[in-house]
Structures are given as C-alpha cells and as structure tokens.
C-alpha cells in the first residue's frame, strides 16, 4: 500500500495516509464544512492545494471554475483523493459553540454527573458536581457526522445508504464523545461520575442508539423507537467508572429529548401561564405548554437557517455575515473576519434590510433589475432571488407551525407569557427583525442552550422522574395531517407577518 504524507496549513499538522484516502477524511477535523454531505453540489468544502496533486472528477472541476477557482490549485475535499504527498491550506474557521454556565443543585446528592448535548452540529459535554451543582469542566467539539451533511436530512440520507454508513455515524459520534469525556479528566474527578445523561434530536437519538432511521425519512414518520436507552459507560469504552449512560426519550418522531430538556429547563410544565419554546432548524420544533398540558409539533423548515441551499450560505463560523445594519447595510461577521458567506442570523437580517430599504417587496421580489440578479451585501457576498425564496419557505414553515399549534390549543399569541427562542440561532438572530418579518411573534426571549441546562437537571435522581412526567403531559400535534396546513402555508409566503386564521 502506498503511503502519502499530507501537511495541513495553517495548523502545521501532518498525517500519513494511504493513497486513495478522501481529502474529506483528512480535513474534517480542521473545521471544513460539508453542507451537502459530500455530494459535490454546494462547493463549500474547498481546500487550497499548495503542493502536490489530487485525483478528482470533471464535475468538481467545473464547479470550482464556476466559483472562480482554478482546479489546479483548489479541490473540493469531498470529491478528491490523495495520490501523492500534499500540502493543503484549509480556511481557518472557528465554530462558536453555545454552552451553559447555569448551576443547579438540590443539596442531597453527592458525586459527579456528566451532561451531554448531542447536537447535529456541535457536541457539548459538562462535568457537574452534583452536591454543589457547579460545572467543573466543559468540553466541546464539532459533531464528526457533519462530514456527511450539515443538516439532519442529509445525515438520514447517508445513514440509509447501507448498514456500514449508519454504523459509521454511530461509531464516530460515540468515539468523539468518549474523547471529550477524556478531556474532562484534568479535573481529577472523573472517578466520581455515577451517571451520564444525553439529550439530542430524534435523528441523533436514533443514530447514537443504533436504531433504523428509515421511519424518520418517509410518511407516516412513525418510529417504533422513541424510548430512553441506557448503555454502560464501560461498554461504550468511555474513560469513566461503570455507570449508566442514558439517552433520554424523544417526545415524538421529530421532537427529541433536547426539547424535553428545554421544557425542564424553562419549567414549562410547572408554569401557570402558557409559554412557548421554539428551536429554529431544519426541523423547527415548537412547544406550547403550562401546568395544564403541553403540545409540541415540528415543521419542515428546510436547511436554509443552516446556510444550506443559500447560494453563499455557510454555518455561523469565522467570516459568516451574522448581522446587517437595517439602515446602512453595514455587515457584522463572525470573528470580525472578511465576509465570505452568510449564516442563518445574517440571512434574516439581510432580508429585513432589503425589505426596509424597499429593495424587495412583500413577496420577496427584487423591486428593480440587478446585475446578475444578485444584490451585493459586500464585494464578496451577494443575495439572489432564489436565496430570498428559500428564506421565505423556511419562514412560512415556522410561522405556519406556530399559528396552527396556537389554533389547535384555542390560544392567541397574546395568551403566551413568553416565547422562548432556543439554540445557537436563537442567540444570534435579531428578534425584532425576525418578528417584523413574520418569522417569530409574541413576547420573544432568548433562552440559550436549554437542552444542556435541562440535561444537567435530569442528572438528579429527584428530577429524573420528571422526564417521564413531561413525556406523559406532552401530546404531539401532527402538522402534516392538518387540513388547514396548505392554505396557511401559502398565506404565510409573504414578508411582514400577520395573522392568517
Ligand atoms: S461540495 Fe463538498 S460538501 Fe458540498
């Protein structure tokens, strides 16, 4: 077997790989994104070839040329293989990861617990002193499954290729979580761990636990496996004393234990007043609840908020436009770097800016002909008519889900005490702009990483039973079988938010 040396700049890392190895396998841990899951469609996994040569295909080369890059000097990492010694330069990108600093203790327990937020994009692991509630250490990383697609639908598609693909997704995330647990060892307290709680969306649940994701891919979307699953830390190979590792149950086929934990974190099930929790993503999850009951739904918003299907979309990493000044059009980028693309919060702001300045109308159509059909936000980043259309489709899905759930419960938005917006996008998006566009409405509040906060609470024996109680209190509203859905969705394909029903 021929071995090749691959040097990676600017990290200065070097690795020895077999000829034929995909560049994606080499650069995935260096922050390169794979939004289309390696299908050679998005062009976002470009790496620069400083020396050496790679094997690739004509389609990839054409895509690079369309992006204005020379195929002699650039490659799509997902479509190129090593054939000789190489030096690569990968874009330096930081992925901000939302953790949670809150403490909670009931003063009765001792030892330590580990809470894990297994997100589609990021993994966060916290070691907690159960007596004081103090977070002793936090470790985080990108979800290695991102190598096979940025959003959950592309993850499902990859898992369905064959059994080996599903096993690869399971193995890679279990190993990476094991590595993060090892990072916590510096505290000297790992031998006190007596419990691990994991929360995540239903796709992450199925992949981690080893359940078939096929039922999540097609109507009627009913998986027989939404239950909690407990593993042994030793069987997982994690550097912990033998203790249970429990992945909490899903609330329904597309509402996972990250939302269950969010309900716990916000105490929705104990609230006198109705409250809502929204998590914006490929599947927008919406929950409305109080001590009188909880109803949840999920709505297929598509991956626009993750930067997928947006011509210059990207995740919220260094160089992504994360905000646009509504008056001047000045952009703000992640890390303050030169703008190279647009992430979810930047997309919301860009659409708001265009509407406010009269550059688009309420249908999202440009009000004048633009060169190349593109509105430049910076010299390097532009928005197209199709991008605005993708945004509108995502907005309409969220707004329709929220409205129909309110309608189902006989409530008005004004009946809700607060509408909490969770997760990374919830932290970054301008809530006033999102409300003015019609994406969100009500008394909006940022909620932070409610999944991790709730997972920490579930480490306590006294609260562990609440997971069951919340699951019992929660019913699922199937948006897809709602007869009003189509009309409401079409009526929401406009900017400027108003009640439809
Ligand atoms: S083109 Fe490589 S991930 Fe999309």
Short mmCIF file of C-alpha atoms and ligand atoms in Angstrom, two decimals:
data_model
loop_
_atom_site.label_atom_id
_atom_site.label_comp_id
_atom_site.label_asym_id
_atom_site.label_seq_id
_atom_site.Cartn_x
_atom_site.Cartn_y
_atom_site.Cartn_z
CA UNK A 1 0.00 0.00 0.00
CA UNK A 2 1.37 3.39 -0.97
CA UNK A 3 1.50 5.89 1.90
CA UNK A 4 1.41 9.65 1.34
CA UNK A 5 2.34 12.48 3.69
CA UNK A 6 -0.28 15.24 3.96
CA UNK A 7 0.71 18.54 5.54
CA UNK A 8 -2.10 20.88 6.58
CA UNK A 9 -1.69 24.64 6.86
CA UNK A 10 -2.12 26.84 8.83
CA UNK A 11 -2.35 24.27 11.66
CA UNK A 12 1.02 22.78 10.69
CA UNK A 13 -0.45 19.30 11.21
CA UNK A 14 0.93 16.34 9.33
CA UNK A 15 -0.59 12.93 8.73
CA UNK A 16 0.35 9.76 6.88
CA UNK A 17 -2.49 8.24 4.85
CA UNK A 18 -2.98 5.54 2.25
CA UNK A 19 -3.14 6.67 -1.38
CA UNK A 20 -6.82 6.93 -2.33
CA UNK A 21 -7.88 8.45 1.02
CA UNK A 22 -10.53 11.15 0.61
CA UNK A 23 -9.38 14.67 1.49
CA UNK A 24 -12.63 15.00 3.43
CA UNK A 25 -11.48 12.35 5.90
CA UNK A 26 -8.29 14.31 6.45
CA UNK A 27 -9.65 17.86 6.80
CA UNK A 28 -12.99 17.19 8.55
CA UNK A 29 -11.44 17.72 11.98
CA UNK A 30 -9.93 21.04 10.82
CA UNK A 31 -13.25 22.89 10.66
CA UNK A 32 -14.07 22.37 6.96
CA UNK A 33 -17.83 22.28 6.39
CA UNK A 34 -19.64 19.68 4.25
CA UNK A 35 -23.09 21.21 3.82
CA UNK A 36 -24.29 18.92 1.00
CA UNK A 37 -22.88 15.85 2.69
CA UNK A 38 -20.12 15.34 0.15
CA UNK A 39 -22.23 15.16 -2.98
CA UNK A 40 -20.17 17.74 -4.83
CA UNK A 41 -23.12 20.13 -5.15
CA UNK A 42 -22.53 23.01 -2.72
CA UNK A 43 -18.86 23.79 -3.33
CA UNK A 44 -18.36 24.79 0.29
CA UNK A 45 -15.69 22.24 1.17
CA UNK A 46 -12.93 23.86 -0.95
CA UNK A 47 -9.33 23.45 0.17
CA UNK A 48 -6.30 25.04 -1.43
CA UNK A 49 -3.57 22.77 -2.77
CA UNK A 50 -0.20 24.39 -2.06
CA UNK A 51 1.83 21.49 -3.42
CA UNK A 52 1.17 18.05 -4.87
CA UNK A 53 -1.72 16.70 -6.90
CA UNK A 54 -5.07 15.05 -6.13
CA UNK A 55 -7.40 12.78 -8.08
CA UNK A 56 -10.80 14.31 -8.75
CA UNK A 57 -13.62 14.36 -11.29
CA UNK A 58 -14.73 16.67 -14.09
CA UNK A 59 -17.92 17.79 -12.30
CA UNK A 60 -15.95 19.06 -9.31
CA UNK A 61 -13.56 20.91 -11.56
CA UNK A 62 -16.44 22.62 -13.35
CA UNK A 63 -17.95 23.68 -10.02
CA UNK A 64 -14.61 25.18 -8.95
CA UNK A 65 -14.36 27.11 -12.21
CA UNK A 66 -17.90 28.45 -11.67
CA UNK A 67 -16.70 29.68 -8.28
CA UNK A 68 -13.76 31.43 -9.94
CA UNK A 69 -11.19 28.97 -8.54
CA UNK A 70 -8.51 27.18 -10.52
CA UNK A 71 -8.85 23.35 -10.34
CA UNK A 72 -5.05 23.21 -10.46
CA UNK A 73 -4.86 24.97 -7.12
CA UNK A 74 -8.12 24.09 -5.43
CA UNK A 75 -10.14 20.94 -4.74
CA UNK A 76 -13.50 20.01 -3.31
CA UNK A 77 -12.37 17.98 -0.30
CA UNK A 78 -15.37 15.68 -0.59
CA UNK A 79 -14.55 14.74 -4.22
CA UNK A 80 -10.76 14.49 -4.16
CA UNK A 81 -8.43 11.68 -3.19
CA UNK A 82 -4.78 11.68 -2.20
CA UNK A 83 -2.42 10.26 -4.86
CA UNK A 84 0.93 11.68 -3.67
CA UNK A 85 2.48 13.81 -0.91
CA UNK A 86 0.47 17.00 -0.45
CA UNK A 87 0.40 20.33 1.30
CA UNK A 88 -3.08 21.77 1.82
CA UNK A 89 -4.37 25.02 3.21
CA UNK A 90 -7.80 24.90 4.85
CA UNK A 91 -9.80 28.01 5.71
CA UNK A 92 -9.24 28.99 9.35
CA UNK A 93 -12.70 28.90 10.85
CA UNK A 94 -13.85 28.99 14.39
CA UNK A 95 -17.21 27.48 15.23
CA UNK A 96 -18.67 29.32 18.22
CA UNK A 97 -20.31 26.72 20.47
CA UNK A 98 -23.16 27.59 22.82
CA UNK A 99 -22.64 26.11 26.26
CA UNK A 100 -24.45 26.79 29.54
CA UNK A 101 -22.96 28.18 32.75
CA UNK A 102 -26.05 27.75 34.93
CA UNK A 103 -25.77 25.80 38.17
CA UNK A 104 -28.45 23.78 39.85
CA UNK A 105 -28.21 21.63 42.99
CA UNK A 106 -30.66 20.05 45.36
CA UNK A 107 -28.04 19.64 48.12
CA UNK A 108 -28.94 15.99 48.72
CA UNK A 109 -26.78 14.19 46.20
CA UNK A 110 -23.07 13.58 46.03
CA UNK A 111 -20.59 12.53 43.40
CA UNK A 112 -20.49 13.83 39.85
CA UNK A 113 -22.58 13.54 36.70
CA UNK A 114 -21.92 14.22 33.02
CA UNK A 115 -24.50 16.08 30.91
CA UNK A 116 -24.21 15.86 27.12
CA UNK A 117 -25.91 17.99 24.47
CA UNK A 118 -25.55 15.92 21.29
CA UNK A 119 -26.39 18.46 18.60
CA UNK A 120 -26.38 17.89 14.84
CA UNK A 121 -23.59 20.46 14.55
CA UNK A 122 -21.88 20.59 17.92
CA UNK A 123 -21.27 18.36 20.92
CA UNK A 124 -21.05 19.83 24.43
CA UNK A 125 -20.10 17.76 27.46
CA UNK A 126 -20.17 19.11 31.02
CA UNK A 127 -18.92 17.54 34.25
CA UNK A 128 -21.09 18.58 37.19
CA UNK A 129 -20.50 18.30 40.95
CA UNK A 130 -23.90 17.01 41.97
CA UNK A 131 -23.64 18.33 45.53
CA UNK A 132 -22.86 21.95 44.66
CA UNK A 133 -24.28 21.94 41.14
CA UNK A 134 -21.09 23.60 39.96
CA UNK A 135 -19.88 22.90 36.41
CA UNK A 136 -16.36 21.54 36.92
CA UNK A 137 -15.37 21.45 33.26
CA UNK A 138 -16.80 21.77 29.76
CA UNK A 139 -15.53 20.12 26.58
CA UNK A 140 -16.94 20.72 23.13
CA UNK A 141 -16.32 19.80 19.52
CA UNK A 142 -17.98 19.68 16.14
CA UNK A 143 -20.15 16.65 15.57
CA UNK A 144 -17.94 14.43 13.35
CA UNK A 145 -21.07 13.31 11.50
CA UNK A 146 -21.06 16.77 9.85
CA UNK A 147 -18.59 15.24 7.41
CA UNK A 148 -21.68 13.52 5.95
CA UNK A 149 -24.00 16.54 5.76
CA UNK A 150 -24.77 19.74 7.64
CA UNK A 151 -28.42 19.04 8.39
CA UNK A 152 -30.35 16.07 9.72
CA UNK A 153 -31.96 15.17 6.40
CA UNK A 154 -28.59 14.67 4.71
CA UNK A 155 -27.45 12.66 7.77
CA UNK A 156 -30.51 10.41 7.34
CA UNK A 157 -29.81 10.07 3.61
CA UNK A 158 -26.23 8.99 4.35
CA UNK A 159 -27.30 6.53 7.04
CA UNK A 160 -29.74 4.95 4.60
CA UNK A 161 -27.01 4.25 2.01
CA UNK A 162 -26.17 0.96 3.72
CA UNK A 163 -25.64 -0.56 7.12
CA UNK A 164 -21.96 0.37 7.19
CA UNK A 165 -22.82 4.08 6.75
CA UNK A 166 -25.23 4.07 9.70
CA UNK A 167 -22.63 2.25 11.80
CA UNK A 168 -20.00 4.80 10.80
CA UNK A 169 -22.23 7.66 12.00
CA UNK A 170 -22.86 5.83 15.26
CA UNK A 171 -19.22 4.94 15.84
CA UNK A 172 -17.84 8.39 15.00
CA UNK A 173 -20.09 10.25 17.42
CA UNK A 174 -19.65 7.71 20.23
CA UNK A 175 -15.86 7.92 19.85
CA UNK A 176 -15.83 11.71 19.74
CA UNK A 177 -17.98 11.92 22.87
CA UNK A 178 -15.59 9.46 24.54
CA UNK A 179 -12.70 11.73 23.60
CA UNK A 180 -14.50 14.77 25.06
CA UNK A 181 -15.17 12.84 28.29
CA UNK A 182 -11.42 12.16 28.49
CA UNK A 183 -10.76 15.91 28.23
CA UNK A 184 -12.66 16.30 31.49
CA UNK A 185 -10.10 14.10 33.27
CA UNK A 186 -7.93 17.14 34.04
CA UNK A 187 -10.38 17.91 36.89
CA UNK A 188 -9.32 14.71 38.67
CA UNK A 189 -13.00 13.99 39.36
CA UNK A 190 -13.96 11.52 36.62
CA UNK A 191 -13.79 8.58 39.05
CA UNK A 192 -16.70 10.17 40.96
CA UNK A 193 -19.06 10.07 37.97
CA UNK A 194 -22.08 7.90 38.62
CA UNK A 195 -24.42 8.94 35.84
CA UNK A 196 -24.38 10.33 32.28
CA UNK A 197 -27.41 11.95 30.61
CA UNK A 198 -27.52 12.64 26.86
CA UNK A 199 -30.08 14.77 25.04
CA UNK A 200 -30.43 15.38 21.32
CA UNK A 201 -32.92 15.50 18.49
CA UNK A 202 -34.64 12.32 17.37
CA UNK A 203 -32.20 11.69 14.49
CA UNK A 204 -29.21 11.99 16.83
CA UNK A 205 -31.04 9.67 19.25
CA UNK A 206 -31.63 7.01 16.60
CA UNK A 207 -28.09 7.18 15.23
CA UNK A 208 -26.41 7.07 18.66
CA UNK A 209 -28.63 4.26 19.93
CA UNK A 210 -28.33 2.24 16.72
CA UNK A 211 -31.97 2.40 15.60
CA UNK A 212 -33.01 2.34 11.95
CA UNK A 213 -33.63 5.92 10.75
CA UNK A 214 -35.76 4.79 7.76
CA UNK A 215 -39.04 5.51 9.62
CA UNK A 216 -37.87 9.13 10.08
CA UNK A 217 -37.37 9.53 6.35
CA UNK A 218 -40.88 8.93 4.98
CA UNK A 219 -44.56 9.30 5.86
CA UNK A 220 -46.11 8.44 8.27
CA UNK A 221 -42.83 9.22 10.13
CA UNK A 222 -43.59 6.84 12.96
CA UNK A 223 -40.59 5.25 14.56
CA UNK A 224 -41.16 2.37 16.99
CA UNK A 225 -38.11 3.58 18.95
CA UNK A 226 -38.62 6.85 20.77
CA UNK A 227 -37.82 5.44 24.19
CA UNK A 228 -34.95 6.27 26.54
CA UNK A 229 -31.94 3.99 26.03
CA UNK A 230 -29.37 3.18 28.67
CA UNK A 231 -25.86 1.92 27.92
CA UNK A 232 -22.92 1.08 30.13
CA UNK A 233 -20.05 3.59 30.10
CA UNK A 234 -17.65 0.64 30.01
CA UNK A 235 -19.38 -0.93 27.00
CA UNK A 236 -19.10 2.42 25.22
CA UNK A 237 -15.37 2.45 26.00
CA UNK A 238 -15.55 5.80 27.80
CA UNK A 239 -12.97 6.57 30.50
CA UNK A 240 -15.50 6.52 33.33
CA UNK A 241 -16.36 4.21 36.23
CA UNK A 242 -19.02 1.68 35.24
CA UNK A 243 -22.18 3.80 35.28
CA UNK A 244 -25.37 4.22 33.24
CA UNK A 245 -25.29 6.43 30.13
CA UNK A 246 -28.89 7.32 29.32
CA UNK A 247 -30.11 8.91 26.10
CA UNK A 248 -33.42 10.46 27.15
CA UNK A 249 -36.63 9.68 25.19
CA UNK A 250 -37.98 11.61 22.23
CA UNK A 251 -41.29 13.39 22.65
CA UNK A 252 -42.33 12.36 19.13
CA UNK A 253 -40.79 11.34 15.83
CA UNK A 254 -39.24 14.77 15.19
CA UNK A 255 -39.26 16.31 18.66
CA UNK A 256 -36.34 14.92 20.61
CA UNK A 257 -35.04 14.95 24.15
CA UNK A 258 -33.27 18.27 23.51
CA UNK A 259 -36.77 19.79 23.57
CA UNK A 260 -37.79 17.61 26.53
CA UNK A 261 -34.77 19.05 28.37
CA UNK A 262 -35.75 22.54 27.21
CA UNK A 263 -39.18 22.11 28.77
CA UNK A 264 -37.48 21.06 32.02
CA UNK A 265 -35.00 23.95 31.86
CA UNK A 266 -37.78 26.52 31.41
CA UNK A 267 -40.15 24.69 33.78
CA UNK A 268 -42.94 24.97 31.20
CA UNK A 269 -44.75 22.04 32.87
CA UNK A 270 -44.91 23.99 36.16
CA UNK A 271 -45.91 27.34 34.67
CA UNK A 272 -49.30 28.88 35.49
CA UNK A 273 -49.19 30.87 32.27
CA UNK A 274 -48.91 29.39 28.79
CA UNK A 275 -45.35 29.66 27.43
CA UNK A 276 -43.77 28.66 24.14
CA UNK A 277 -40.38 27.28 23.17
CA UNK A 278 -39.12 27.41 19.58
CA UNK A 279 -35.94 25.88 18.18
CA UNK A 280 -35.21 27.07 14.65
CA UNK A 281 -33.58 24.45 12.46
CA UNK A 282 -34.11 22.12 9.53
CA UNK A 283 -36.98 20.79 11.58
CA UNK A 284 -38.33 23.72 13.54
CA UNK A 285 -39.60 22.39 16.86
CA UNK A 286 -42.37 24.32 18.58
CA UNK A 287 -43.79 23.64 22.04
CA UNK A 288 -46.58 25.43 23.89
CA UNK A 289 -47.21 24.42 27.46
CA UNK A 290 -48.15 25.14 31.03
CA UNK A 291 -49.07 23.05 34.05
CA UNK A 292 -52.35 22.35 32.18
CA UNK A 293 -50.61 20.42 29.44
CA UNK A 294 -48.01 20.62 26.70
CA UNK A 295 -48.39 20.25 22.94
CA UNK A 296 -45.43 20.02 20.57
CA UNK A 297 -45.02 19.96 16.82
CA UNK A 298 -42.26 20.03 14.26
CA UNK A 299 -42.29 21.84 10.96
CA UNK A 300 -40.08 21.13 7.94
CA UNK A 301 -38.34 24.49 7.56
CA UNK A 302 -35.56 23.06 5.38
CA UNK A 303 -31.89 23.78 5.90
CA UNK A 304 -31.84 27.49 4.93
CA UNK A 305 -31.14 28.57 8.51
CA UNK A 306 -28.07 26.29 8.49
CA UNK A 307 -26.82 28.10 5.38
CA UNK A 308 -27.69 25.19 3.07
CA UNK A 309 -29.39 25.90 -0.30
CA UNK A 310 -28.40 29.56 0.06
CA UNK A 311 -26.01 30.43 -2.77
CA UNK A 312 -23.34 31.78 -0.40
CA UNK A 313 -24.74 30.22 2.74
CA UNK A 314 -22.48 28.83 5.44
CA UNK A 315 -22.65 27.92 9.07
CA UNK A 316 -22.02 30.54 11.74
CA UNK A 317 -18.25 30.24 11.54
CA UNK A 318 -15.48 32.79 11.04
CA UNK A 319 -16.29 35.07 8.13
CA UNK A 320 -20.04 34.40 8.04
CA UNK A 321 -22.20 37.52 7.88
CA UNK A 322 -24.20 37.24 11.10
CA UNK A 323 -25.95 40.59 11.03
CA UNK A 324 -26.77 43.52 8.69
CA UNK A 325 -27.47 47.06 9.84
CA UNK A 326 -31.04 47.82 8.78
CA UNK A 327 -30.25 51.44 7.86
CA UNK A 328 -26.73 51.41 6.41
CA UNK A 329 -26.41 47.82 5.22
CA UNK A 330 -23.09 47.50 7.10
CA UNK A 331 -22.42 43.86 7.84
CA UNK A 332 -21.21 42.17 11.01
CA UNK A 333 -19.28 38.91 10.66
CA UNK A 334 -18.42 36.05 13.00
CA UNK A 335 -14.94 36.72 14.39
CA UNK A 336 -14.87 40.13 12.67
CA UNK A 337 -13.21 38.50 9.64
CA UNK A 338 -13.71 39.48 5.99
CA UNK A 339 -17.15 38.30 4.84
CA UNK A 340 -17.08 35.01 2.94
CA UNK A 341 -20.71 33.92 3.23
CA UNK A 342 -23.95 34.26 5.11
CA UNK A 343 -25.28 32.27 8.10
CA UNK A 344 -28.86 31.96 9.40
CA UNK A 345 -28.97 35.14 11.50
CA UNK A 346 -27.29 37.08 8.67
CA UNK A 347 -29.92 35.80 6.24
CA UNK A 348 -32.75 37.05 8.46
CA UNK A 349 -31.06 40.44 8.80
CA UNK A 350 -30.25 40.70 5.10
CA UNK A 351 -33.88 40.06 4.12
CA UNK A 352 -35.05 42.58 6.71
CA UNK A 353 -32.60 45.17 5.39
CA UNK A 354 -33.73 44.65 1.79
CA UNK A 355 -37.38 44.95 2.78
CA UNK A 356 -36.78 48.01 4.91
CA UNK A 357 -34.86 49.74 2.12
CA UNK A 358 -37.54 48.90 -0.44
CA UNK A 359 -35.18 46.70 -2.43
CA UNK A 360 -37.67 43.80 -2.22
CA UNK A 361 -41.44 43.83 -1.89
CA UNK A 362 -43.62 41.81 0.50
CA UNK A 363 -43.37 38.77 -1.78
CA UNK A 364 -39.58 38.96 -1.51
CA UNK A 365 -39.19 40.00 -5.17
CA UNK A 366 -36.45 42.46 -6.08
CA UNK A 367 -38.05 45.80 -6.93
CA UNK A 368 -35.55 46.52 -9.70
CA UNK A 369 -33.40 44.52 -12.09
CA UNK A 370 -29.98 43.82 -10.61
CA UNK A 371 -26.78 42.90 -12.45
CA UNK A 372 -26.63 39.10 -12.49
CA UNK A 373 -29.81 39.01 -10.40
CA UNK A 374 -27.69 39.40 -7.25
CA UNK A 375 -27.83 42.04 -4.52
CA UNK A 376 -24.29 42.60 -3.18
CA UNK A 377 -24.10 42.78 0.61
CA UNK A 378 -20.30 43.12 0.37
CA UNK A 379 -17.96 42.90 -2.64
CA UNK A 380 -17.66 39.14 -1.94
CA UNK A 381 -21.14 38.15 -0.74
CA UNK A 382 -24.45 38.63 -2.53
CA UNK A 383 -28.05 37.52 -2.10
CA UNK A 384 -30.03 36.11 -5.02
CA UNK A 385 -33.76 35.97 -5.69
CA UNK A 386 -33.61 32.22 -5.10
CA UNK A 387 -31.95 32.78 -1.68
CA UNK A 388 -34.81 35.05 -0.63
CA UNK A 389 -37.28 32.44 -1.84
CA UNK A 390 -35.54 29.78 0.29
CA UNK A 391 -35.80 32.11 3.27
CA UNK A 392 -39.50 32.67 2.64
CA UNK A 393 -40.16 28.91 2.50
CA UNK A 394 -38.38 28.43 5.84
CA UNK A 395 -40.16 31.39 7.42
CA UNK A 396 -43.56 30.20 6.20
CA UNK A 397 -42.98 26.73 7.68
CA UNK A 398 -42.14 28.14 11.13
CA UNK A 399 -44.89 30.76 11.12
CA UNK A 400 -47.49 28.24 9.93
CA UNK A 401 -46.47 25.68 12.55
CA UNK A 402 -46.71 28.26 15.31
CA UNK A 403 -50.03 29.61 14.15
CA UNK A 404 -51.68 26.21 13.69
CA UNK A 405 -50.42 25.00 17.06
CA UNK A 406 -51.92 28.08 18.74
CA UNK A 407 -55.14 27.48 16.82
CA UNK A 408 -55.22 23.82 17.86
CA UNK A 409 -54.91 24.85 21.50
CA UNK A 410 -57.50 27.63 21.21
CA UNK A 411 -54.91 30.27 22.09
CA UNK A 412 -53.75 33.60 20.71
CA UNK A 413 -50.11 34.70 20.70
CA UNK A 414 -51.12 37.29 23.31
CA UNK A 415 -52.12 34.44 25.68
CA UNK A 416 -48.49 33.39 25.93
CA UNK A 417 -46.35 34.74 28.76
CA UNK A 418 -43.16 34.34 26.78
CA UNK A 419 -41.98 32.83 23.54
CA UNK A 420 -38.50 31.44 24.22
CA UNK A 421 -36.18 31.04 21.27
CA UNK A 422 -33.57 28.35 21.98
CA UNK A 423 -30.26 27.30 20.49
CA UNK A 424 -27.40 28.94 18.64
CA UNK A 425 -29.53 30.67 16.01
CA UNK A 426 -31.89 31.88 18.75
CA UNK A 427 -28.89 33.53 20.42
CA UNK A 428 -27.70 35.20 17.25
CA UNK A 429 -30.85 36.26 15.42
CA UNK A 430 -32.17 39.80 15.83
CA UNK A 431 -35.52 39.06 17.47
CA UNK A 432 -37.06 42.40 16.49
CA UNK A 433 -36.17 41.83 12.83
CA UNK A 434 -37.42 38.23 12.96
CA UNK A 435 -40.68 39.48 14.42
CA UNK A 436 -41.06 42.30 11.87
CA UNK A 437 -40.56 39.82 9.01
CA UNK A 438 -43.17 37.42 10.42
CA UNK A 439 -40.77 34.62 11.31
CA UNK A 440 -41.44 34.82 15.06
CA UNK A 441 -44.03 36.58 17.14
CA UNK A 442 -45.15 37.15 20.71
CA UNK A 443 -43.14 38.28 23.71
CA UNK A 444 -39.79 36.94 22.47
CA UNK A 445 -36.89 35.99 24.76
CA UNK A 446 -33.57 34.29 24.12
CA UNK A 447 -33.32 31.07 26.10
CA UNK A 448 -29.71 29.93 25.49
CA UNK A 449 -28.74 26.27 25.48
CA UNK A 450 -31.86 24.93 27.19
CA UNK A 451 -31.01 21.37 26.07
CA UNK A 452 -27.80 21.33 28.12
CA UNK A 453 -29.40 23.16 31.05
CA UNK A 454 -32.21 20.62 31.18
CA UNK A 455 -29.81 17.68 30.81
CA UNK A 456 -27.93 18.88 33.89
CA UNK A 457 -31.16 18.96 35.88
CA UNK A 458 -32.01 15.41 34.78
CA UNK A 459 -28.76 14.19 36.40
CA UNK A 460 -30.53 14.45 39.75
CA UNK A 461 -32.44 11.37 40.89
CA UNK A 462 -35.26 13.57 42.19
CA UNK A 463 -35.77 15.20 38.78
CA UNK A 464 -35.08 12.13 36.64
CA UNK A 465 -38.75 11.14 37.03
CA UNK A 466 -39.79 14.49 35.58
CA UNK A 467 -38.63 13.31 32.16
CA UNK A 468 -41.36 10.67 32.27
CA UNK A 469 -43.84 13.17 33.64
CA UNK A 470 -43.12 15.68 30.86
CA UNK A 471 -43.33 12.94 28.23
CA UNK A 472 -46.73 11.93 29.69
CA UNK A 473 -48.01 15.52 29.79
CA UNK A 474 -46.92 16.21 26.20
CA UNK A 475 -49.02 15.40 23.17
CA UNK A 476 -47.89 15.73 19.58
CA UNK A 477 -49.77 17.79 17.02
CA UNK A 478 -49.22 16.34 13.53
CA UNK A 479 -48.94 19.41 11.36
CA UNK A 480 -48.65 17.36 8.18
CA UNK A 481 -52.14 15.90 8.63
CA UNK A 482 -53.74 19.24 9.48
CA UNK A 483 -56.25 20.17 6.70
CA UNK A 484 -55.56 23.91 7.08
CA UNK A 485 -51.82 23.50 6.64
CA UNK A 486 -51.58 24.10 2.89
CA UNK A 487 -53.70 27.26 2.84
CA UNK A 488 -52.00 28.69 5.92
CA UNK A 489 -48.56 27.91 4.49
CA UNK A 490 -49.32 29.67 1.20
CA UNK A 491 -50.77 32.63 3.07
CA UNK A 492 -47.52 32.91 5.04
CA UNK A 493 -45.34 33.11 1.95
CA UNK A 494 -45.16 36.85 2.45
CA UNK A 495 -42.94 39.13 4.46
CA UNK A 496 -44.37 41.35 7.13
CA UNK A 497 -46.11 38.86 9.47
CA UNK A 498 -49.82 38.91 10.08
CA UNK A 499 -52.43 36.52 11.44
CA UNK A 500 -53.83 34.24 8.78
CA UNK A 501 -56.54 32.37 10.66
S1 LIG B 1 -19.35 20.07 -2.44
FE1 LIG B 1 -18.23 19.06 -0.88
S2 LIG B 1 -19.62 19.05 0.76
FE2 LIG B 1 -20.73 20.02 -0.79
#
